[in-house]
Coordinates of C-alpha atoms in Angstrom, one line a residue:
X1 CA 12.4 61.8 -40.4
X2 CA 15.6 63.5 -39.1
X3 CA 14.5 63.3 -35.4
X4 CA 13.9 59.6 -35.9
X5 CA 17.1 58.9 -37.7
X6 CA 19.2 60.4 -34.9
X7 CA 19.0 57.4 -32.7
X8 CA 15.5 56.5 -31.8
X9 CA 16.2 58.0 -28.4
X10 CA 16.5 61.4 -30.1
X11 CA 13.4 63.4 -29.3
X12 CA 12.8 61.4 -26.1
X13 CA 16.1 62.5 -24.5
X14 CA 14.8 66.1 -24.3
X15 CA 12.3 64.9 -21.6
X16 CA 15.2 63.9 -19.4
X17 CA 15.8 67.6 -18.5
X18 CA 12.6 67.6 -16.5
X19 CA 13.4 64.5 -14.6
X20 CA 15.9 66.0 -12.2
X21 CA 13.8 66.0 -9.1
X22 CA 12.6 62.4 -9.8
X23 CA 16.2 61.3 -10.4
X24 CA 17.3 62.8 -7.1
X25 CA 14.9 60.6 -5.2
X26 CA 15.5 57.5 -7.2
X27 CA 19.3 57.1 -7.3
X28 CA 20.4 53.5 -7.3
X29 CA 21.7 52.2 -4.0
X30 CA 24.9 50.5 -5.3
X31 CA 28.0 49.4 -3.4
X32 CA 31.1 51.1 -4.6
X33 CA 34.7 51.3 -3.3
X34 CA 35.2 52.3 0.3
X35 CA 37.9 54.2 2.2
X36 CA 41.5 53.6 1.2
X37 CA 40.4 51.6 -1.9
X38 CA 38.3 54.5 -3.2
X39 CA 41.2 57.0 -2.6
X40 CA 43.6 54.8 -4.4
X41 CA 41.2 54.4 -7.3
X42 CA 40.7 58.2 -7.5
X43 CA 44.5 58.8 -7.4
X44 CA 45.1 56.2 -10.1
X45 CA 42.4 57.9 -12.2
X46 CA 43.7 61.5 -11.9
X47 CA 47.3 60.4 -12.5
X48 CA 46.3 59.6 -16.1
X49 CA 46.0 63.3 -17.0
X50 CA 48.9 64.3 -19.3
X51 CA 49.8 60.8 -20.3
X52 CA 50.3 59.7 -23.9
X53 CA 48.4 56.5 -24.6
X54 CA 47.4 54.9 -27.9
X55 CA 48.7 57.9 -29.7
X56 CA 46.4 60.3 -27.8
X57 CA 47.0 62.8 -25.1
X58 CA 44.9 62.4 -21.9
X59 CA 43.5 65.9 -21.3
X60 CA 41.1 65.1 -18.4
X61 CA 40.8 62.3 -15.9
X62 CA 38.3 62.7 -13.1
X63 CA 36.9 60.3 -10.5
X64 CA 33.1 60.4 -10.6
X65 CA 31.4 59.3 -7.4
X66 CA 28.0 57.7 -7.3
X67 CA 24.9 60.1 -7.2
X68 CA 26.9 63.0 -8.7
X69 CA 25.2 65.0 -11.5
X70 CA 26.2 64.3 -15.0
X71 CA 25.8 66.8 -17.9
X72 CA 24.8 67.8 -20.6
X73 CA 21.6 65.9 -19.9
X74 CA 21.1 66.3 -16.1
X75 CA 21.1 62.9 -14.6
X76 CA 22.4 61.5 -11.4
X77 CA 25.2 59.1 -11.9
X78 CA 24.8 55.5 -10.7
X79 CA 28.1 53.8 -11.4
X80 CA 31.4 54.8 -9.8
X81 CA 34.1 55.4 -12.4
X82 CA 37.1 57.3 -13.8
X83 CA 36.0 59.6 -16.6
X84 CA 38.8 60.2 -19.1
X85 CA 38.9 62.6 -22.1
X86 CA 41.6 62.2 -24.7
X87 CA 42.5 63.9 -28.0
X88 CA 44.3 62.8 -31.0
X89 CA 45.2 64.5 -34.3
X90 CA 46.1 61.7 -36.7
X91 CA 46.5 64.0 -39.7
X92 CA 46.4 67.7 -40.4
X93 CA 42.8 68.9 -40.4
X94 CA 41.7 66.2 -38.0
X95 CA 41.2 66.3 -34.2
X96 CA 39.2 63.6 -32.5
X97 CA 38.0 63.6 -28.9
X98 CA 37.6 60.2 -27.2
X99 CA 35.9 59.6 -23.9
X100 CA 36.2 56.6 -21.6
X101 CA 34.4 55.5 -18.5
X102 CA 36.5 53.2 -16.4
X103 CA 34.4 51.5 -13.6
X104 CA 35.8 50.8 -10.2
X105 CA 34.7 47.2 -10.5
X106 CA 35.8 46.1 -13.9
X107 CA 34.6 42.9 -15.7
X108 CA 37.7 42.8 -17.9
X109 CA 35.7 43.8 -21.0
X110 CA 35.5 47.0 -23.2
X111 CA 32.5 48.3 -25.1
X112 CA 32.3 50.9 -27.8
X113 CA 29.3 53.1 -28.8
X114 CA 28.4 54.4 -32.2
X115 CA 27.0 57.9 -33.1
X116 CA 23.8 59.2 -34.4
X117 CA 22.8 61.4 -37.3
X118 CA 25.9 63.4 -38.3
X119 CA 27.3 63.2 -34.7
X120 CA 29.4 61.0 -32.6
X121 CA 28.2 59.6 -29.3
X122 CA 29.7 62.1 -26.8
X123 CA 26.6 64.2 -26.4
X124 CA 24.7 61.3 -24.9
X125 CA 27.3 59.3 -23.2
X126 CA 25.7 59.9 -19.8
X127 CA 22.6 58.0 -21.2
X128 CA 24.2 55.2 -23.2
X129 CA 27.2 54.4 -21.0
X130 CA 25.3 54.2 -17.7
X131 CA 24.0 50.6 -18.0
X132 CA 27.2 48.9 -19.4
X133 CA 29.4 50.7 -16.9
X134 CA 27.1 49.7 -14.1
X135 CA 27.5 46.2 -15.3
X136 CA 31.3 46.5 -15.1
X137 CA 32.3 47.3 -18.7
X138 CA 34.8 49.9 -19.5
X139 CA 33.2 52.1 -22.2
X140 CA 34.5 54.3 -25.0
X141 CA 32.9 56.8 -27.4
X142 CA 34.1 59.6 -29.7
X143 CA 32.9 62.9 -31.1
X144 CA 33.4 61.5 -34.7
X145 CA 36.0 64.3 -35.1
X146 CA 33.8 67.4 -34.6
X147 CA 31.8 69.4 -32.2
X148 CA 28.1 68.9 -31.9
X149 CA 26.2 71.1 -34.4
X150 CA 22.5 71.1 -35.5
X151 CA 23.8 71.1 -39.1
X152 CA 27.0 69.4 -40.3
X153 CA 28.7 72.8 -41.1
X154 CA 31.9 71.3 -39.7
X155 CA 32.3 69.5 -43.1
X156 CA 32.5 72.6 -45.2
X157 CA 36.1 72.7 -46.6
X158 CA 37.2 70.0 -44.1
X159 CA 37.6 66.7 -46.0
X160 CA 39.6 65.1 -43.2
X161 CA 36.7 65.7 -40.8
X162 CA 34.5 63.8 -43.2
X163 CA 37.0 60.9 -43.1
X164 CA 36.9 61.1 -39.2
X165 CA 33.1 60.9 -39.4
X166 CA 33.2 58.2 -42.0
X167 CA 35.4 55.6 -40.3
X168 CA 38.6 56.9 -38.7
X169 CA 37.2 58.2 -35.3
X170 CA 35.7 55.0 -34.1
X171 CA 38.7 52.9 -35.1
X172 CA 41.1 55.3 -33.2
X173 CA 38.6 55.2 -30.3
X174 CA 39.0 51.5 -30.1
X175 CA 42.9 51.7 -30.3
X176 CA 43.0 54.4 -27.6
X177 CA 40.3 52.7 -25.5
X178 CA 42.3 49.5 -25.4
X179 CA 45.6 51.3 -24.6
X180 CA 44.0 53.3 -21.7
X181 CA 42.3 50.2 -20.3
X182 CA 45.5 48.2 -20.3
X183 CA 47.4 50.9 -18.6
X184 CA 44.8 51.8 -16.0
X185 CA 43.9 48.2 -15.0
X186 CA 47.3 46.7 -15.6
X187 CA 45.8 44.1 -18.0
X188 CA 44.3 44.2 -21.5
X189 CA 40.6 43.8 -22.1
X190 CA 39.7 40.1 -22.6
X191 CA 36.8 41.0 -24.9
X192 CA 35.7 44.1 -26.8
X193 CA 32.1 44.7 -28.1
X194 CA 30.6 47.5 -30.1
X195 CA 27.0 48.7 -30.5
X196 CA 25.4 51.3 -32.7
X197 CA 22.1 52.1 -34.3
X198 CA 21.2 54.3 -37.3
X199 CA 24.4 56.1 -38.2
X200 CA 25.8 54.2 -35.3
X201 CA 24.8 51.0 -37.1
X202 CA 26.8 52.3 -40.1
X203 CA 29.7 52.9 -37.7
X204 CA 29.4 49.3 -36.5
X205 CA 29.5 47.8 -40.0
X206 CA 32.3 50.1 -41.0
X207 CA 34.4 48.6 -38.1
X208 CA 33.5 45.1 -39.1
X209 CA 34.5 45.8 -42.7
X210 CA 37.6 47.9 -42.3
X211 CA 38.9 47.0 -38.9
X212 CA 38.0 43.3 -38.2
X213 CA 40.4 43.1 -35.3
X214 CA 39.0 46.0 -33.3
X215 CA 36.0 44.2 -31.7
X216 CA 35.1 40.6 -31.0
X217 CA 31.4 41.1 -31.4
X218 CA 29.2 43.8 -32.9
X219 CA 25.5 44.7 -32.5
X220 CA 24.1 46.6 -35.5
X221 CA 20.8 48.4 -35.3
X222 CA 18.9 49.8 -38.4
X223 CA 22.2 50.7 -40.1
X224 CA 22.4 53.7 -42.4
X225 CA 25.3 51.9 -44.1
X226 CA 24.2 52.7 -47.7
X227 CA 24.7 56.3 -46.7
X228 CA 24.9 58.0 -50.1
X229 CA 21.8 56.2 -51.3
X230 CA 19.9 57.0 -48.1
X231 CA 20.7 60.7 -48.4
X232 CA 19.6 60.7 -52.0
X233 CA 16.4 59.0 -51.1
X234 CA 15.7 61.5 -48.4
X235 CA 16.1 64.3 -50.9
X236 CA 13.9 62.5 -53.5
X237 CA 11.2 61.9 -50.9
X238 CA 11.1 65.6 -50.0
X239 CA 10.4 66.4 -53.7
X240 CA 7.8 63.6 -54.0
X241 CA 5.9 65.0 -51.0
X242 CA 6.2 68.6 -52.1
X243 CA 3.3 68.6 -54.4
X244 CA -0.5 68.4 -53.9
X245 CA -0.5 64.6 -53.7
X246 CA 2.2 64.6 -51.0
X247 CA 0.5 67.3 -48.9
X248 CA -2.8 65.4 -49.2
X249 CA -1.2 62.1 -48.3
X250 CA 0.7 63.6 -45.3
X251 CA -2.7 64.5 -43.7
X252 CA -4.0 61.0 -44.2
X253 CA -1.2 58.8 -43.0
X254 CA -3.2 57.7 -39.9
X255 CA -6.0 56.5 -42.2
X256 CA -3.5 54.6 -44.4
X257 CA -1.8 53.0 -41.4
X258 CA -5.1 52.0 -39.8
X259 CA -6.1 50.2 -43.0
X260 CA -2.8 48.5 -43.3
X261 CA -3.0 47.2 -39.7
X262 CA -6.6 46.1 -40.2
X263 CA -5.5 44.1 -43.2
X264 CA -2.4 42.5 -41.9
X265 CA -2.5 42.4 -38.1
X266 CA -3.8 38.8 -37.6
X267 CA -1.2 37.0 -39.8
X268 CA 0.7 35.8 -36.7
X269 CA -2.4 34.3 -35.1
X270 CA -3.3 37.3 -32.8
X271 CA -4.8 40.7 -33.2
X272 CA -2.5 43.0 -31.2
X273 CA -1.9 46.1 -33.3
X274 CA 1.4 44.7 -34.6
X275 CA 2.2 43.3 -38.1
X276 CA 4.6 40.5 -37.4
X277 CA 5.6 39.9 -41.1
X278 CA 4.7 42.9 -43.3
X279 CA 6.5 41.1 -46.2
X280 CA 3.7 38.5 -46.1
X281 CA 0.9 41.1 -46.2
X282 CA -1.0 41.8 -49.3
X283 CA -2.1 45.4 -48.8
X284 CA -2.9 47.8 -51.6
X285 CA -3.7 51.4 -50.8
X286 CA -6.1 51.4 -53.7
X287 CA -8.7 49.9 -51.3
X288 CA -8.9 53.4 -49.8
X289 CA -9.3 55.2 -53.2
X290 CA -12.1 57.8 -53.3
X291 CA -15.1 56.9 -55.4
X292 CA -15.6 60.5 -56.4
X293 CA -13.9 63.7 -55.4
X294 CA -11.8 63.9 -52.3
X295 CA -12.3 63.6 -48.5
X296 CA -10.4 62.9 -45.3
X297 CA -11.7 59.3 -45.3
X298 CA -10.2 58.3 -48.7
X299 CA -7.2 58.7 -51.0
X300 CA -7.2 60.4 -54.3
X301 CA -5.8 58.5 -57.3
X302 CA -2.6 60.6 -57.0
X303 CA -2.3 59.9 -53.3
X304 CA -2.7 56.2 -54.0
X305 CA 0.1 56.3 -56.6
X306 CA 2.4 58.1 -54.2
X307 CA 1.7 55.6 -51.4
X308 CA 2.5 52.8 -53.8
X309 CA 5.8 54.5 -54.7
X310 CA 6.8 54.8 -51.1
X311 CA 6.2 51.0 -50.6
X312 CA 8.1 50.3 -53.8
X313 CA 11.2 52.4 -52.9
X314 CA 13.5 54.9 -54.7
X315 CA 14.0 53.9 -58.3
X316 CA 16.6 55.3 -60.8
X317 CA 16.0 56.1 -64.4
X318 CA 17.4 52.7 -65.4
X319 CA 14.7 51.0 -63.3
X320 CA 17.1 49.7 -60.7
X321 CA 16.3 50.2 -57.0
X322 CA 18.4 52.7 -55.2
X323 CA 16.8 52.3 -51.8
X324 CA 14.2 49.8 -50.6
X325 CA 10.6 50.8 -50.0
X326 CA 9.1 51.2 -46.5
X327 CA 7.1 48.2 -45.3
X328 CA 3.4 48.1 -44.6
X329 CA 2.9 49.5 -41.1
X330 CA 5.5 52.3 -41.3
X331 CA 3.2 54.9 -42.7
X332 CA 3.0 57.2 -39.6
X333 CA 6.5 58.4 -40.2
X334 CA 6.4 59.1 -43.9
X335 CA 6.0 62.8 -43.7
X336 CA 9.3 64.4 -44.6
X337 CA 10.8 67.2 -42.4
X338 CA 11.4 70.8 -43.6
X339 CA 14.3 71.3 -46.0
X340 CA 16.7 72.6 -43.4
X341 CA 15.9 69.6 -41.1
X342 CA 16.3 67.1 -43.9
X343 CA 19.5 65.1 -43.6
X344 CA 19.6 64.8 -47.4
X345 CA 19.7 68.6 -47.8
X346 CA 22.5 68.8 -45.2
X347 CA 24.5 66.1 -46.8
X348 CA 24.5 67.7 -50.2
X349 CA 25.1 71.2 -48.9
X350 CA 27.9 70.5 -46.5
X351 CA 29.5 67.3 -47.7
X352 CA 28.9 66.9 -51.4
X353 CA 28.7 70.3 -53.0
X354 CA 30.5 72.3 -50.3
X355 CA 27.9 75.0 -50.7
X356 CA 25.7 76.1 -47.8
X357 CA 23.4 77.9 -50.3
X358 CA 22.7 74.8 -52.4
X359 CA 18.9 74.5 -52.9
X360 CA 17.2 71.1 -52.4
X361 CA 14.7 72.1 -55.1
X362 CA 17.5 71.6 -57.7
X363 CA 18.1 68.0 -56.7
X364 CA 18.1 65.4 -59.5
X365 CA 18.3 61.8 -58.3
X366 CA 20.5 60.0 -60.8
X367 CA 22.8 63.0 -61.4
X368 CA 23.4 64.0 -57.8
X369 CA 23.6 60.5 -56.4
X370 CA 26.3 59.7 -58.9
X371 CA 28.2 62.8 -57.8
X372 CA 27.9 61.9 -54.1
X373 CA 29.0 58.3 -54.8
X374 CA 32.1 59.4 -56.8
X375 CA 33.2 61.9 -54.1
X376 CA 32.2 60.1 -50.8
X377 CA 31.1 56.5 -51.2
X378 CA 34.6 55.2 -50.3
X379 CA 34.4 57.3 -47.1
X380 CA 30.9 57.0 -45.8
X381 CA 29.3 53.9 -47.4
X382 CA 29.6 50.6 -45.4
X383 CA 28.2 48.2 -48.0
X384 CA 31.0 45.6 -48.5
X385 CA 29.4 42.2 -47.8
X386 CA 32.7 40.4 -47.4
X387 CA 33.0 40.2 -43.7
X388 CA 35.2 37.1 -43.9
X389 CA 38.1 38.6 -42.0
X390 CA 35.8 39.5 -39.1
X391 CA 33.5 36.5 -39.0
X392 CA 36.3 34.1 -40.0
X393 CA 38.3 35.0 -36.9
X394 CA 35.3 34.2 -34.7
X395 CA 33.7 37.7 -34.7
X396 CA 30.0 37.8 -34.0
X397 CA 27.6 40.1 -35.8
X398 CA 24.1 40.6 -34.4
X399 CA 21.9 42.8 -36.6
X400 CA 18.4 44.0 -35.8
X401 CA 15.8 46.3 -37.4
X402 CA 12.3 47.4 -36.7
X403 CA 9.7 46.6 -39.3
X404 CA 7.9 49.9 -38.8
X405 CA 11.1 52.0 -39.3
X406 CA 10.2 55.1 -41.4
X407 CA 13.7 56.5 -41.6
X408 CA 15.8 53.6 -42.9
X409 CA 13.9 50.9 -44.8
X410 CA 14.3 47.4 -43.3
X411 CA 14.6 45.9 -46.8
X412 CA 18.1 47.3 -47.3
X413 CA 19.3 45.7 -44.0
X414 CA 17.8 42.4 -45.0
X415 CA 19.4 42.6 -48.5
X416 CA 22.8 43.4 -46.9
X417 CA 22.5 40.5 -44.4
X418 CA 21.7 38.0 -47.2
X419 CA 24.6 39.3 -49.2
X420 CA 26.9 38.8 -46.3
X421 CA 25.8 35.2 -45.8
X422 CA 26.2 34.5 -49.5
X423 CA 29.6 36.0 -49.7
X424 CA 31.3 34.7 -46.5
X425 CA 30.4 31.0 -46.9
X426 CA 28.4 28.6 -44.7
X427 CA 30.8 28.3 -41.9
X428 CA 31.4 32.0 -41.4
X429 CA 27.7 32.8 -41.9
X430 CA 27.0 31.0 -38.6
X431 CA 28.6 34.0 -36.9
X432 CA 25.9 36.4 -38.2
X433 CA 22.3 36.7 -37.1
X434 CA 19.5 39.0 -38.0
X435 CA 16.4 39.9 -35.9
X436 CA 13.4 41.8 -37.3
X437 CA 11.2 43.5 -34.7
X438 CA 7.5 44.0 -35.4
X439 CA 5.9 47.3 -34.5
X440 CA 9.3 48.9 -33.8
X441 CA 10.2 52.2 -35.5
X442 CA 13.7 53.7 -35.9
X443 CA 16.1 52.2 -33.3
X444 CA 13.1 51.8 -31.0
X445 CA 9.8 53.5 -30.3
X446 CA 6.6 52.5 -31.9
X447 CA 4.1 50.0 -30.5
X448 CA 6.3 47.0 -30.5
X449 CA 8.7 45.8 -27.8
X450 CA 12.0 47.6 -28.5
X451 CA 14.5 47.1 -25.7
X452 CA 17.0 44.4 -25.1
X453 CA 20.5 44.3 -23.6
X454 CA 22.8 44.4 -26.7
X455 CA 26.0 43.8 -24.8
X456 CA 24.6 40.9 -22.7
X457 CA 23.5 39.1 -26.0
X458 CA 27.0 39.7 -27.5
X459 CA 28.8 38.5 -24.4
X460 CA 26.6 35.4 -24.1
X461 CA 27.1 34.5 -27.7
X462 CA 30.9 35.1 -27.6
X463 CA 31.3 33.1 -24.4
X464 CA 29.1 30.2 -25.3
X465 CA 29.8 30.0 -29.0
X466 CA 26.1 29.3 -29.7
X467 CA 24.3 31.8 -31.9
X468 CA 21.1 33.2 -30.3
X469 CA 18.0 31.8 -32.0
X470 CA 15.6 33.7 -29.7
X471 CA 15.7 36.3 -27.0
X472 CA 13.2 38.5 -25.2
X473 CA 12.5 42.1 -26.2
X474 CA 10.6 44.4 -23.8
X475 CA 8.3 47.4 -24.2
X476 CA 8.6 49.8 -21.2
X477 CA 6.1 52.4 -20.1
X478 CA 8.8 55.0 -20.2
X479 CA 11.8 54.5 -22.5
X480 CA 13.6 57.6 -21.2
X481 CA 13.4 56.3 -17.6
X482 CA 14.6 52.9 -18.8
X483 CA 17.8 54.4 -20.1
X484 CA 18.1 56.6 -17.0
X485 CA 18.0 53.4 -14.9
X486 CA 14.8 54.5 -13.1
X487 CA 12.0 52.1 -12.2
X488 CA 9.9 51.2 -15.2
X489 CA 6.9 49.0 -15.9
X490 CA 7.2 46.3 -18.6
X491 CA 4.1 46.7 -20.7
X492 CA 4.7 43.8 -23.2
X493 CA 7.4 41.3 -24.0
X494 CA 7.8 39.4 -27.3
X495 CA 10.4 37.0 -28.5
X496 CA 12.9 38.3 -31.1
X497 CA 13.4 35.4 -33.6
X498 CA 16.4 34.8 -35.8
X499 CA 15.5 35.5 -39.4
X500 CA 13.7 34.0 -41.3
X501 CA 11.6 32.8 -38.3
X502 CA 9.0 35.0 -36.7
X503 CA 7.0 35.0 -33.5
X504 CA 3.6 33.3 -33.6
X505 CA 1.0 33.2 -30.8
X506 CA 0.5 29.7 -29.3
X507 CA -3.2 30.3 -28.9
X508 CA -3.5 30.7 -25.1
X509 CA -2.3 33.1 -22.4
X510 CA -1.5 36.8 -22.4
X511 CA -0.6 38.2 -25.7
X512 CA 1.8 40.6 -23.9
X513 CA 3.9 37.7 -22.6
X514 CA 6.8 36.4 -24.7
X515 CA 6.4 32.9 -23.2
X516 CA 3.1 32.5 -25.1
X517 CA 4.8 32.9 -28.5
X518 CA 7.0 30.5 -30.5
X519 CA 9.5 31.2 -33.3
X520 CA 8.6 29.4 -36.5

């Protein structure tokens, strides 16, 4: 599950390394500044170096021309911009790196990007910043207060770095971003938007809860906002799958998934391999139970029981749910990773117990979750449903989650959304919308349409004042190429419908065309 929780782009981004030759022949033909204007922009950019802005020191400021190579993922650049690196040390034990891309043709708006896994967004800025900066947005991201590491060893003995990761880095990124933008362009940003998915979704909700003035609209994808519970659930799932039943079920997940889809696929009026509303599906894995013995084409009694427990969720000794179960249709991602690749193991080793030798085999759900909550809930959990300060000032919250997500259960996002609407009152609740995407895994991927322009939706909503009830989501033939701004083919489109509505086929026309579906 770790690769999936990193962003949804995670494993796919590795494929970008082999795209160099293709990228060289497919660079976008885009009009940038010319002659004296370009020279003046470049001079204004480099003159930022050494300045103190927003409490940070500008360490680097470089003019980046179109079609230059960007690293660490080798991609040709399409927008023309000023690339700024700043550092700030707000307290002893903390040092945060902030990066900004300032386009030559600015639309007077700023966007911020959330992180992934235990990281900030700096390692993939040249993927995630390309599109918004090409559209004229200034963009800001942070390293979440630490260097990139396969494991969060940076947290050992460094509580302030955990605070940076928890909430401080992105807030200071917003403060610094606004200060640099105002100085560079000679005017403040008229609007500021933020987007993040997975841990970036937690980042996004943390900003809405703690710093309601930082951004005007926020897009939240599959948020890991109940972080301590999610890490405990990861650890418990590892133990659950460590026995014979888990090993057996892990080899039969395709069988289980196929049966689930066969049972529930047609509920939206069309058989297309997607379960539109898994919550309306009556599927019991017992229908696959072996009549006698065991085989690859059936589930043992113990495997059926384990599958039911995954659907049910993580439950404490008191019978209360700690983490929602995974919906029908998400089965292909249930197999947990190896201990050293399990985010739960890393969380307890490096953040909770401060012991790199802690063994995940000693994990006890109720005891260790209580320890984690006592020590870190106030730092890393973003579960406060009272978004009145943010929504009440006109802030917009657009949440989305894939039904087939095998990393963060959609049920927790739905529960949080309903809690927000109940807490903030009817008037403020109009500024929050939730969209659930069928067939979509963690932050994308899967069979379902998984791409839409987050910032365009936020901007349209903010400018018009009308909450989106429906927008089109697309499935591309190459998701990596889509983010790299290379030509792609749209395989399927589908309307995303504001909860509790869902897309239903009208009965005629291509099932791969969103126009042939209605929200009801």
